[in-house]
Coordinates of C-alpha atoms in Angstrom, one line a residue:
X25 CA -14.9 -60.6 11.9
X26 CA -14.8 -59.0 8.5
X27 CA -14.4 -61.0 4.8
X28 CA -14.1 -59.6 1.4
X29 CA -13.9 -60.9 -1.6
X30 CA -12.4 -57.9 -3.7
X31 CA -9.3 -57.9 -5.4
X32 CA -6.7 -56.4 -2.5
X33 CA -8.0 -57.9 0.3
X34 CA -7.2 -61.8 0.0
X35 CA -4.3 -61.7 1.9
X36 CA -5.9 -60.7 5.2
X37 CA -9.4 -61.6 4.8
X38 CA -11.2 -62.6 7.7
X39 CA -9.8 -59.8 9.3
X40 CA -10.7 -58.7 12.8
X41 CA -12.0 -55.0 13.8
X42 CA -12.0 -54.3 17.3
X43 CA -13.1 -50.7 18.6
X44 CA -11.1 -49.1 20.9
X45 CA -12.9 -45.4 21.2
X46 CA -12.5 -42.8 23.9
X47 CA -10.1 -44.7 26.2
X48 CA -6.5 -44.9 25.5
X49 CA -5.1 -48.4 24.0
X50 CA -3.2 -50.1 26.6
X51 CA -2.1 -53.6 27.6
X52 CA -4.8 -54.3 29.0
X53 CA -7.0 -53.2 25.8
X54 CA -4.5 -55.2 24.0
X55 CA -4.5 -58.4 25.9
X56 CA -8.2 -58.2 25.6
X57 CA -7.9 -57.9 21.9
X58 CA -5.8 -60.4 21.2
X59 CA -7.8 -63.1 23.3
X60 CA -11.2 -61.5 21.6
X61 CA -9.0 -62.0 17.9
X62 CA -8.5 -65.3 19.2
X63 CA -11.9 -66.2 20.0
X64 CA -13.2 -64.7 16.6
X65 CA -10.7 -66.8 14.3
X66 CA -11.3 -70.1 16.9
X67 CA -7.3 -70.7 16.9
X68 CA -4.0 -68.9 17.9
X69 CA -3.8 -65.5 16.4
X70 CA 0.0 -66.3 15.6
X71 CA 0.4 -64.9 11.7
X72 CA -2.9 -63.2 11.6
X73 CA -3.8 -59.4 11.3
X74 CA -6.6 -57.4 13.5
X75 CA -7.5 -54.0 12.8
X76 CA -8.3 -51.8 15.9
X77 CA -10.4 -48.5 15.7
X78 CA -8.6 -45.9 18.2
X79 CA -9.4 -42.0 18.9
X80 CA -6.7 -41.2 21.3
X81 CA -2.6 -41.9 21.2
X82 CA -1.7 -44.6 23.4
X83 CA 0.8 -44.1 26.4
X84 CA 4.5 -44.3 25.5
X85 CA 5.0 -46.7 28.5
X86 CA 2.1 -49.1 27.3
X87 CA 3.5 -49.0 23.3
X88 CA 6.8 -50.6 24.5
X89 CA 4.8 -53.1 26.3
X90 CA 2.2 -53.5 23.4
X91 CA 5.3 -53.6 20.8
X92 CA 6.8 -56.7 22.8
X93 CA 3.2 -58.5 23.3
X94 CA 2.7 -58.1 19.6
X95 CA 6.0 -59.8 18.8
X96 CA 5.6 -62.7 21.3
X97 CA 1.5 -63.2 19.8
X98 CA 3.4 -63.2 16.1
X99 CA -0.5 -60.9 15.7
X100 CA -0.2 -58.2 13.1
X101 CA -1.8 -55.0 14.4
X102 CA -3.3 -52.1 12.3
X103 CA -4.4 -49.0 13.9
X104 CA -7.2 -47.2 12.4
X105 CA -7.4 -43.2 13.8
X106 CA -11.3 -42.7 14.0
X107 CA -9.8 -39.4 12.1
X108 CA -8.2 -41.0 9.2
X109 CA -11.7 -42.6 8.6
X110 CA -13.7 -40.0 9.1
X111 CA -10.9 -37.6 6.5
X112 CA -11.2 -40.5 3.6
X113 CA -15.2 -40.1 4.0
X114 CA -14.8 -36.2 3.2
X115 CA -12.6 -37.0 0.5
X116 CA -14.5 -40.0 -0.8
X117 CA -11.5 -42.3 -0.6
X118 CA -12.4 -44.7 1.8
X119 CA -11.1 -48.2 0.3
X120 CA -7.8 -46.5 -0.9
X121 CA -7.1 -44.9 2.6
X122 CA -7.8 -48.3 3.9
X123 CA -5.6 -50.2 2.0
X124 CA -2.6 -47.3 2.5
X125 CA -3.1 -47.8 6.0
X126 CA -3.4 -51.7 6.2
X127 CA -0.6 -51.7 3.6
X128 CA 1.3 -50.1 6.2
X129 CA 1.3 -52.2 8.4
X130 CA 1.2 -55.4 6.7
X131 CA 4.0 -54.9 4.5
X132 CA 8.0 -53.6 5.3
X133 CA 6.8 -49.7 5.2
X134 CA 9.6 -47.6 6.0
X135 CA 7.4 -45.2 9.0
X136 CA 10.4 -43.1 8.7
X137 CA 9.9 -42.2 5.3
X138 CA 7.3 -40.0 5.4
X139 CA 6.8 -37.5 2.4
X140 CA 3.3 -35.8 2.9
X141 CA 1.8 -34.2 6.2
X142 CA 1.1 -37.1 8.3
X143 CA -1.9 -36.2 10.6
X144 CA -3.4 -39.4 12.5
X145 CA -3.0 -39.6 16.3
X146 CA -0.3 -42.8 16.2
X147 CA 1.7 -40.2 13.3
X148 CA 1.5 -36.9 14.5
X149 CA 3.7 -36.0 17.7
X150 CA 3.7 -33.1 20.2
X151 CA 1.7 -29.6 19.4
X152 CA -1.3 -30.6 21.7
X153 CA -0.9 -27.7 23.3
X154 CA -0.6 -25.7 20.2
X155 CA -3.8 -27.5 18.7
X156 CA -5.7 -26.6 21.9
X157 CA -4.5 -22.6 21.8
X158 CA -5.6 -22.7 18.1
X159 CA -8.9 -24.5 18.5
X160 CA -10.1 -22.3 20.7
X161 CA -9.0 -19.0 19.3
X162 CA -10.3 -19.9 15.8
X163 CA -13.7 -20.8 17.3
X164 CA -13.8 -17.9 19.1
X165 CA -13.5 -16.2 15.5
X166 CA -10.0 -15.0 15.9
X167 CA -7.9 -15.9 12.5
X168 CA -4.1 -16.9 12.8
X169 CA -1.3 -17.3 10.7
X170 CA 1.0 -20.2 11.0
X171 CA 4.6 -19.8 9.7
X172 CA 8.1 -21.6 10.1
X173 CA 11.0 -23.2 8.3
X174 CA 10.0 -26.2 5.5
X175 CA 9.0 -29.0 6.1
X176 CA 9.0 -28.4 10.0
X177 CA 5.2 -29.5 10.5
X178 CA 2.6 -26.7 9.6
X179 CA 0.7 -28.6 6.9
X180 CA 0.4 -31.6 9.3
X181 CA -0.8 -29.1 12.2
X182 CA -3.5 -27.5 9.8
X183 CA -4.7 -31.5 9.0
X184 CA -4.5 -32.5 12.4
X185 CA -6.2 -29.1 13.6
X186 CA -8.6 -29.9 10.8
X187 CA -9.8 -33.1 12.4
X188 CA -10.0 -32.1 15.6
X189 CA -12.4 -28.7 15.0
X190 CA -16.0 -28.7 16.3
X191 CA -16.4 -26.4 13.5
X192 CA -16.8 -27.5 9.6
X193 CA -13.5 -26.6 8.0
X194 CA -12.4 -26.0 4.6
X195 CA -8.6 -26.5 4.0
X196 CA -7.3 -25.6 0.4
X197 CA -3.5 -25.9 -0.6
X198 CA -2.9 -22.4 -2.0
X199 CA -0.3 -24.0 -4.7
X200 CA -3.4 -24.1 -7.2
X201 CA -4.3 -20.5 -7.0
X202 CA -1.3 -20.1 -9.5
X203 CA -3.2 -22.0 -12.2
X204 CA -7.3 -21.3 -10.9
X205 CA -6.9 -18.2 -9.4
X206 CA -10.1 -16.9 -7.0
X207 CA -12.2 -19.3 -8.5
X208 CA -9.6 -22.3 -7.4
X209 CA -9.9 -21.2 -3.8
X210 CA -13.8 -20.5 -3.6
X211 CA -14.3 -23.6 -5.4
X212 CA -11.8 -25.6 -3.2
X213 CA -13.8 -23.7 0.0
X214 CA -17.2 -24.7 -0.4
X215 CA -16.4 -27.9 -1.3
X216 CA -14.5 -28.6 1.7
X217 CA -17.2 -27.0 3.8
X218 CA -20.2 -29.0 1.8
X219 CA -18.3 -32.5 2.5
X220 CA -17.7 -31.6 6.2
X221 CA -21.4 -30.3 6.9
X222 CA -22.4 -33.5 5.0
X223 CA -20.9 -35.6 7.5
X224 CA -21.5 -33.9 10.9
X225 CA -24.8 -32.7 9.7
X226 CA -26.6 -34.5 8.0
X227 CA -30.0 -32.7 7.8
X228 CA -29.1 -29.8 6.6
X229 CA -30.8 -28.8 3.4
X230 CA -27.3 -27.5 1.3
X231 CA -28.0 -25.3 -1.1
X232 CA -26.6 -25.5 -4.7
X233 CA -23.9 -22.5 -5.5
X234 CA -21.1 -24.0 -7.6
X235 CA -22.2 -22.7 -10.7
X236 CA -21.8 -18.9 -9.6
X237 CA -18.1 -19.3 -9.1
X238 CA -17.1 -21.0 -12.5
X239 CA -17.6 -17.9 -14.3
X240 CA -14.3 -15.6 -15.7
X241 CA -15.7 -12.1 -13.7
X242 CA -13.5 -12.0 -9.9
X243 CA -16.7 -9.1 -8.7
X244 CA -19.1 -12.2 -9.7
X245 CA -17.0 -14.6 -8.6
X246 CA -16.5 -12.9 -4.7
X247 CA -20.2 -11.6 -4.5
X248 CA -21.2 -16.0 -5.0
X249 CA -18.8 -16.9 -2.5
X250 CA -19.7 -14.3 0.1
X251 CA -23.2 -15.2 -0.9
X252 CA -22.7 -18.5 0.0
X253 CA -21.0 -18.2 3.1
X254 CA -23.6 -16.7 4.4
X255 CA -25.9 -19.0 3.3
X256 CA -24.2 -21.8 5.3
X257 CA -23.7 -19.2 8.4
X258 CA -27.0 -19.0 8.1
X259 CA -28.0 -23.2 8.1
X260 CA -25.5 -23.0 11.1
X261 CA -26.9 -21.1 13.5
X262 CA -29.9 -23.2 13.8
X263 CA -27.7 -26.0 15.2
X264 CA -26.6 -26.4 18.8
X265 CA -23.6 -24.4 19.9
X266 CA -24.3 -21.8 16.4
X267 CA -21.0 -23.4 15.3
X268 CA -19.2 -21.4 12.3
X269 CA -17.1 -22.1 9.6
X270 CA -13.1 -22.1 9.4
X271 CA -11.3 -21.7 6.4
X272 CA -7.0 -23.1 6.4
X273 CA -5.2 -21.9 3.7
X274 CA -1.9 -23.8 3.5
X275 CA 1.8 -22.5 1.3
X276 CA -0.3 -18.8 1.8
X277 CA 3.1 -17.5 0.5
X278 CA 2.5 -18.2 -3.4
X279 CA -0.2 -15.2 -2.7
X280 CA 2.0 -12.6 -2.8
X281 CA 2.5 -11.4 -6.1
X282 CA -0.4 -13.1 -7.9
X283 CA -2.9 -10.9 -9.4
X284 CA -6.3 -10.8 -8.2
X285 CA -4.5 -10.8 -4.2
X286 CA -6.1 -7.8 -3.1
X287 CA -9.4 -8.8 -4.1
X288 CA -8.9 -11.9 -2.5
X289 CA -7.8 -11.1 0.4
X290 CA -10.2 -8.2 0.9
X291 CA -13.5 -10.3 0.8
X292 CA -12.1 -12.6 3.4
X293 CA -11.5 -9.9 5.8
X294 CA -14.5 -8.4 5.0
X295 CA -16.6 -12.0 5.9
X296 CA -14.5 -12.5 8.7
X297 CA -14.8 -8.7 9.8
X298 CA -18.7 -8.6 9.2
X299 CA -20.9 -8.2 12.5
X300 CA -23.4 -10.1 11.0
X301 CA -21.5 -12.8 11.5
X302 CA -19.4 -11.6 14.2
X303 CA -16.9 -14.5 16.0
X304 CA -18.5 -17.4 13.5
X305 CA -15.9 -17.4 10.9
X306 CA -12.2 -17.5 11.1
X307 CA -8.8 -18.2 9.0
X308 CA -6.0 -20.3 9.7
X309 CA -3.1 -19.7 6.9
X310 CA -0.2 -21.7 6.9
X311 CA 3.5 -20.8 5.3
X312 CA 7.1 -19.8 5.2
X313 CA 6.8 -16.3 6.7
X314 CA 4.5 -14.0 8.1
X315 CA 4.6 -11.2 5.5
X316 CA 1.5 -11.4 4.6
X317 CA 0.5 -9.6 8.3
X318 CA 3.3 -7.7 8.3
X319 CA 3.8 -6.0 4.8
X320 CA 1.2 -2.8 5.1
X321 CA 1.3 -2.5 0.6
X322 CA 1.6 -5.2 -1.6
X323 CA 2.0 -4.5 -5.2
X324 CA 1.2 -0.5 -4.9
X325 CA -1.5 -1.7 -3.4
X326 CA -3.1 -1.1 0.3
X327 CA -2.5 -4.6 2.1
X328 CA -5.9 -6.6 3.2
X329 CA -4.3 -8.6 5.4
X330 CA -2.2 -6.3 7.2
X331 CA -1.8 -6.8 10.9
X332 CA -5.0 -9.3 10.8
X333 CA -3.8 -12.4 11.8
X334 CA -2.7 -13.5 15.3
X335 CA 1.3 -15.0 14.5
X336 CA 2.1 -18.1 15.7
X337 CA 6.1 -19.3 14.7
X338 CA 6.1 -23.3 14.5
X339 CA 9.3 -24.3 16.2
X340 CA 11.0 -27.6 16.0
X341 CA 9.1 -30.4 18.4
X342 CA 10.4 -30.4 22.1
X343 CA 12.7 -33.0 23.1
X344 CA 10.3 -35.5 24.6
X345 CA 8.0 -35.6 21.5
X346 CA 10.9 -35.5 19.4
X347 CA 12.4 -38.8 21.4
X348 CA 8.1 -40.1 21.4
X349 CA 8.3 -40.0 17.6
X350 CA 11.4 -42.2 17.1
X351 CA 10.5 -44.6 20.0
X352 CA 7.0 -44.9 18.5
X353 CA 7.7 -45.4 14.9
X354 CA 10.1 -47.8 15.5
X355 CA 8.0 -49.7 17.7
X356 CA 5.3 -50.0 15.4
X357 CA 8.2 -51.4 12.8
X358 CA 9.6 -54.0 15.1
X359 CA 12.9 -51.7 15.7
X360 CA 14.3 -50.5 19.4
X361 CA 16.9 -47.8 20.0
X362 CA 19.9 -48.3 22.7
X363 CA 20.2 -44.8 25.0
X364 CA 23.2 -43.6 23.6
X365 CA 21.6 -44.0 19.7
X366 CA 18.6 -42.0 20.9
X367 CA 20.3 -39.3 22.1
X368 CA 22.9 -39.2 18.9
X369 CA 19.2 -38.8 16.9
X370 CA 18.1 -35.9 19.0
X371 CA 20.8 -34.1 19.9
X372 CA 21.6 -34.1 16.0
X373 CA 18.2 -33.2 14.8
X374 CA 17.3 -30.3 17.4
X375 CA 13.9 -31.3 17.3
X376 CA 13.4 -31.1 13.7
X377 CA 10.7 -33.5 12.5
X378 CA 11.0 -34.2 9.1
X379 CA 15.1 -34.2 9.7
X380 CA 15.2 -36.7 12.4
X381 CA 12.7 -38.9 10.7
X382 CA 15.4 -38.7 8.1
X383 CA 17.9 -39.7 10.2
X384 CA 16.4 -42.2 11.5
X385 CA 15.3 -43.3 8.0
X386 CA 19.1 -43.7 7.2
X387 CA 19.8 -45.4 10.5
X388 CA 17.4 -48.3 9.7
X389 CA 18.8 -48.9 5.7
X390 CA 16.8 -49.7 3.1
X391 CA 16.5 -53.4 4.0
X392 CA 17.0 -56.0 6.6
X393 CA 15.9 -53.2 9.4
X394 CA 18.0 -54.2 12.7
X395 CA 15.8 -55.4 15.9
X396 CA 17.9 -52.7 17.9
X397 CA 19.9 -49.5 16.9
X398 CA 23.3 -49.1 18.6
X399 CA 25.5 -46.1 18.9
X400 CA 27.7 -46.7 16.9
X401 CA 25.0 -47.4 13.9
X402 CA 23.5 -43.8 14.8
X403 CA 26.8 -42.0 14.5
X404 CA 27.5 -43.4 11.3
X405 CA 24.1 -43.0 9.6
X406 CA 24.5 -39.1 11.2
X407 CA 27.8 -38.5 9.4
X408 CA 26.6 -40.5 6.0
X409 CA 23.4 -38.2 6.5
X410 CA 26.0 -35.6 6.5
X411 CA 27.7 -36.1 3.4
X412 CA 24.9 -36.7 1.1
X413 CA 24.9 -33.2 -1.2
X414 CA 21.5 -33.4 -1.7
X415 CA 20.0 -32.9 1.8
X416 CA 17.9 -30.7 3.8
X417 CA 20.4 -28.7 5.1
X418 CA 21.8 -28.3 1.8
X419 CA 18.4 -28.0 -0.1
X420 CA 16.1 -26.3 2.6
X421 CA 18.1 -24.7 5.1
X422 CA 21.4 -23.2 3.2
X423 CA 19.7 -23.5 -0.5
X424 CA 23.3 -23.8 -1.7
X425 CA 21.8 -24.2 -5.5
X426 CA 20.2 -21.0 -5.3
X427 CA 23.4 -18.5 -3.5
X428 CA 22.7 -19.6 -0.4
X429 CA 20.6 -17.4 2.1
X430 CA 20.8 -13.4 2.3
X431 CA 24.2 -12.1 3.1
X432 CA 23.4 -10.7 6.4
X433 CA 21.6 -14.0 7.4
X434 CA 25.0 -15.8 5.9
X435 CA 27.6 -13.9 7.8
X436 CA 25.2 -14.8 11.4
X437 CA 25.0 -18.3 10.6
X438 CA 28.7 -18.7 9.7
X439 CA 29.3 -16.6 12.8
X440 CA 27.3 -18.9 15.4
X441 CA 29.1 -22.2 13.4
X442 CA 32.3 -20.9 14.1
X443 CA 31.5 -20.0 17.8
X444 CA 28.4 -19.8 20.0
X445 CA 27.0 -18.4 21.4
X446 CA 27.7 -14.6 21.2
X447 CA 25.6 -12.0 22.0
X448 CA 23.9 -9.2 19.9
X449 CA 27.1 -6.8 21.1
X450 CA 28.8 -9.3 18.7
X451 CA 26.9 -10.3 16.3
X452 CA 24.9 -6.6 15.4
X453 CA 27.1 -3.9 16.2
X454 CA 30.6 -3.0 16.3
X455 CA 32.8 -1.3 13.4
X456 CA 30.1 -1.8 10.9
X457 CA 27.9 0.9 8.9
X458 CA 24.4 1.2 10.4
X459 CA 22.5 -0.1 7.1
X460 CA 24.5 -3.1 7.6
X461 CA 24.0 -2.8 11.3
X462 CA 20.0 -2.9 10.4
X463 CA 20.3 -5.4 7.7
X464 CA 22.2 -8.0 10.8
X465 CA 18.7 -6.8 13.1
X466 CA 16.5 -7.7 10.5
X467 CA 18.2 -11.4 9.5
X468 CA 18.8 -12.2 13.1
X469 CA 14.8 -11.2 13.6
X470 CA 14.2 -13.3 10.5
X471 CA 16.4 -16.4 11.8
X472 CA 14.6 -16.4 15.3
X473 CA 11.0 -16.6 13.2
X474 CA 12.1 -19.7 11.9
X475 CA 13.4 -21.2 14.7
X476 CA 16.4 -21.5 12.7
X477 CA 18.3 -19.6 15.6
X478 CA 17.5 -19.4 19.6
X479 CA 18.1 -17.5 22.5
X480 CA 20.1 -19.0 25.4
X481 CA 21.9 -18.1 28.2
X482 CA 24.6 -16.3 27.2
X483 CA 23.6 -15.0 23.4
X484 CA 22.6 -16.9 20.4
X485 CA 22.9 -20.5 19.1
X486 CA 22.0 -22.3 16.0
X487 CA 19.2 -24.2 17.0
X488 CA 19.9 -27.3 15.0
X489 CA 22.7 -29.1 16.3
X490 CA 23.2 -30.9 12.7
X491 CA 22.7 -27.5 10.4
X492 CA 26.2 -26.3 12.3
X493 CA 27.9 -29.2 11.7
X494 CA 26.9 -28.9 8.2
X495 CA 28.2 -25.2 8.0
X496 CA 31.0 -25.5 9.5
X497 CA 32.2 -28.6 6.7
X498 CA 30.7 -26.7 4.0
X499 CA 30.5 -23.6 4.3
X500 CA 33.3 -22.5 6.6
X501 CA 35.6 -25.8 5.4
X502 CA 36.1 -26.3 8.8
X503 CA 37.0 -30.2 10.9
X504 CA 34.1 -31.8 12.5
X505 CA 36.5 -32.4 15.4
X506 CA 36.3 -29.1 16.8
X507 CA 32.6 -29.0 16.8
X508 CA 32.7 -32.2 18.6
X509 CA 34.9 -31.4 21.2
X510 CA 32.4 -28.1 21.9
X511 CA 29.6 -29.8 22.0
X512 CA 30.7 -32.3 24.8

């Protein structure tokens, strides 16, 4: 039973903390923390809040369960991932990731509404196969790139992934390389790498190396950071297991064009290429596309990263995770979804995180959430969703402000609107010149990367049920009634 007197923590002070570590949190779990909450406060827990410390997702089956229990108790649960805890100690945040999280969960938080990766285990959904492929690859020192459509997950797999590693990682948001340049990222690096080894291990004498990088020279620069690398390769091999280091570089498309790229990218290659310290170091990068691995000269200039990383395209979440995520959110908010409603959600979404989250955001309103979500409700948040000129599909997926996509990509995705699917007999050849002919090969390649497109029985589909909907109003000026009737 925990009491604070600092500003921010009135309202729930004495608050209980019950740990719940390396078992799942269950009914049971939860029955036993609500008579042990009871017990600690010495009345009914009815209005109070409890904190529990978890490391594992509970069962979907027991969260319905625990969502009703909760309600009947009137007891205010916050979970606290062991990962969360252990991220705001890296980032020396602890009291404000605290507050965010019982904040919450004691106030009327929209769980919907979420802006920035979201990586705890009761926030993040699906991929656990995904994180297990990558985990092991990367600690068996083989670097990846990550790549899909925006806002479709891959800065929430790189912090999730990021939690999860036996290996210290470093993650640095390549936006600031723009402004810093090499000394941004090496800076960014060994910090990240100093806070994690801080934490997991603790005895290790760190040496002192920051002063080598703030300097104007890139050769001085690169020769301190590869330097210190091996310096901490070094401190690492004394420790069980010889564990390495792993370096995520997230939005690695800004790289492209900035000066200093090759150099860049060359002295990672070379660190992660060195026998010295061969299968100890690895990088995950994160973006939009794969040309990084793909384009052989950037710039006039011979391409480091060429063919270097293992691709791995980030689709849209399956349907079962997808159908997790809005059961599970709306759970922990108090809100349950009839059949019909759920599958209105899905089957308009495709799987899409951030966009069904938005749907499901408009679903609840702004205020006065409902207790249950009909049909009816669904359909009409869908269609409002829809209208709105401003949203992903017109933003993200079209980007009608900026022309739209590439013409080739534009005449296959007005193509698939206005029938699917069809085949690449259709939709590549026949009567046209072969440049356009490659152009069509190229987009449809391009589309299928981003999961934007998929394969199916029978040709080619827009994977996003919604996004065809969309272009078929928009784009095409075409009734929604039509597209309805085909997809019954």
């Amino acid at each position: 039973l925990c009491t604070s007197k600092q500003p921010g923590w009135k309202d729930v002070s004495p608050l209980y903390v019950r740990l719940v570590l390396e078992r799942a949190l269950d009914v049971r779990e939860f029955w036993d923390l609500s008579k042990s909450a009871e017990a600690a406060y010495g009345e009914d827990v009815g209005g109070h809040t409890a904190a529990v410390v978890i490391d594992r997702r509970p069962k979907t089956g027991d969260l319905h369960q625990i969502f009703a229990l909760r309600a009947q108790r009137d007891l205010t649960v916050v979970p606290l991932p062991r990962s969360l805890l252990l991220q705001a100690r890296l980032d020396g945040r602890e009291t404000d990731a605290l507050q965010e999280q019982m904040g919450l969960y004691t106030g009327q938080t929209n769980l919907y509404d979420a802006r920035t990766a979201v990586t705890d285990v009761l926030s993040f959904f699906g991929r656990e196969a995904l994180l297990s492929e990558l985990g092991q690859s990367l600690t068996s020192g083989r670097s990846a790139i990550v790549f899909g459509m925006r806002k479709v997950g891959k800065s929430s797999l790189l912090g999730r992934l990021r939690e999860e590693c036996d290996w210290p990682v470093a993650l640095v948001d390549l936006e600031g390389y723009m402004t810093g340049g090499l000394g941004y990222v090496f800076e960014e690096a060994l910090h990240g790498w100093r806070a994690a080894l801080q934490a997991c291990f603790q005895d290790i004498p760190l040496p002192e190396w920051e002063e080598g990088l703030s300097g104007a020279d890139p050769a001085s620069q690169t020769h301190s950071f590869r330097q210190a690398v091996g310096q901490l390769l070094e401190l690492l091999a004394d420790q069980p297991g010889r564990p390495g280091l792993l370096l995520f570089l997230d939005e690695v498309d800004v790289l492209l064009d900035q000066p200093g790229y090759s150099d860049f990218a060359g002295i990672l290659r070379s660190v992660a290429e060195s026998p010295r310290w061969s299968g100890r170091f690895a990088i995950l990068a994160a973006g939009l596309e794969p040309t990084l691995n793909r384009r052989d000269r950037i710039a006039d200039k011979r391409n480091p990263f060429y063919a270097f990383f293992g691709e791995t395209p980030l689709p849209p979440l399956e349907p079962k995770h997808a159908r997790t995520m809005i059961v599970s959110l709306g759970g922990q908010m108090g809100i349950s979804y009839k059949r019909e409603a759920l599958d209105t959600l899905l089957g308009s979404g495709g799987g899409h995180p951030f966009l069904t989250r938005q749907l499901c955001s408009q679903t609840i309103g702004a205020s006065d959430w409902p207790d249950s979500v009909s049909a009816a409700r669904a359909e009409q948040a869908v269609d409002a969703y829809l209208g709105q000129p401003r949203n992903y599909l017109a933003e993200s997926l079209w980007a009608i402000d900026a022309g739209g996509p590439p013409a080739a990509e534009a005449t296959l995705l007005s193509a698939l609107a206005d029938s699917q699917p069809q085949g690449d007999e259709t939709l590549v050849a026949g009567g046209i010149s072969a440049q356009e002919k490659r152009a069509r090969q190229l987009a449809l390649q391009h589309l299928r990367d981003q999961s934007i497109v998929r394969q199916i029985k029978g040709g080619w589909e827009i994977a996003i049920p919604l996004y065809r909907r969309w272009i078929r109003r928009y784009i095409l000026n075409q009734p929604d009634k039509a597209d309805a009737e085909e997809s019954q």
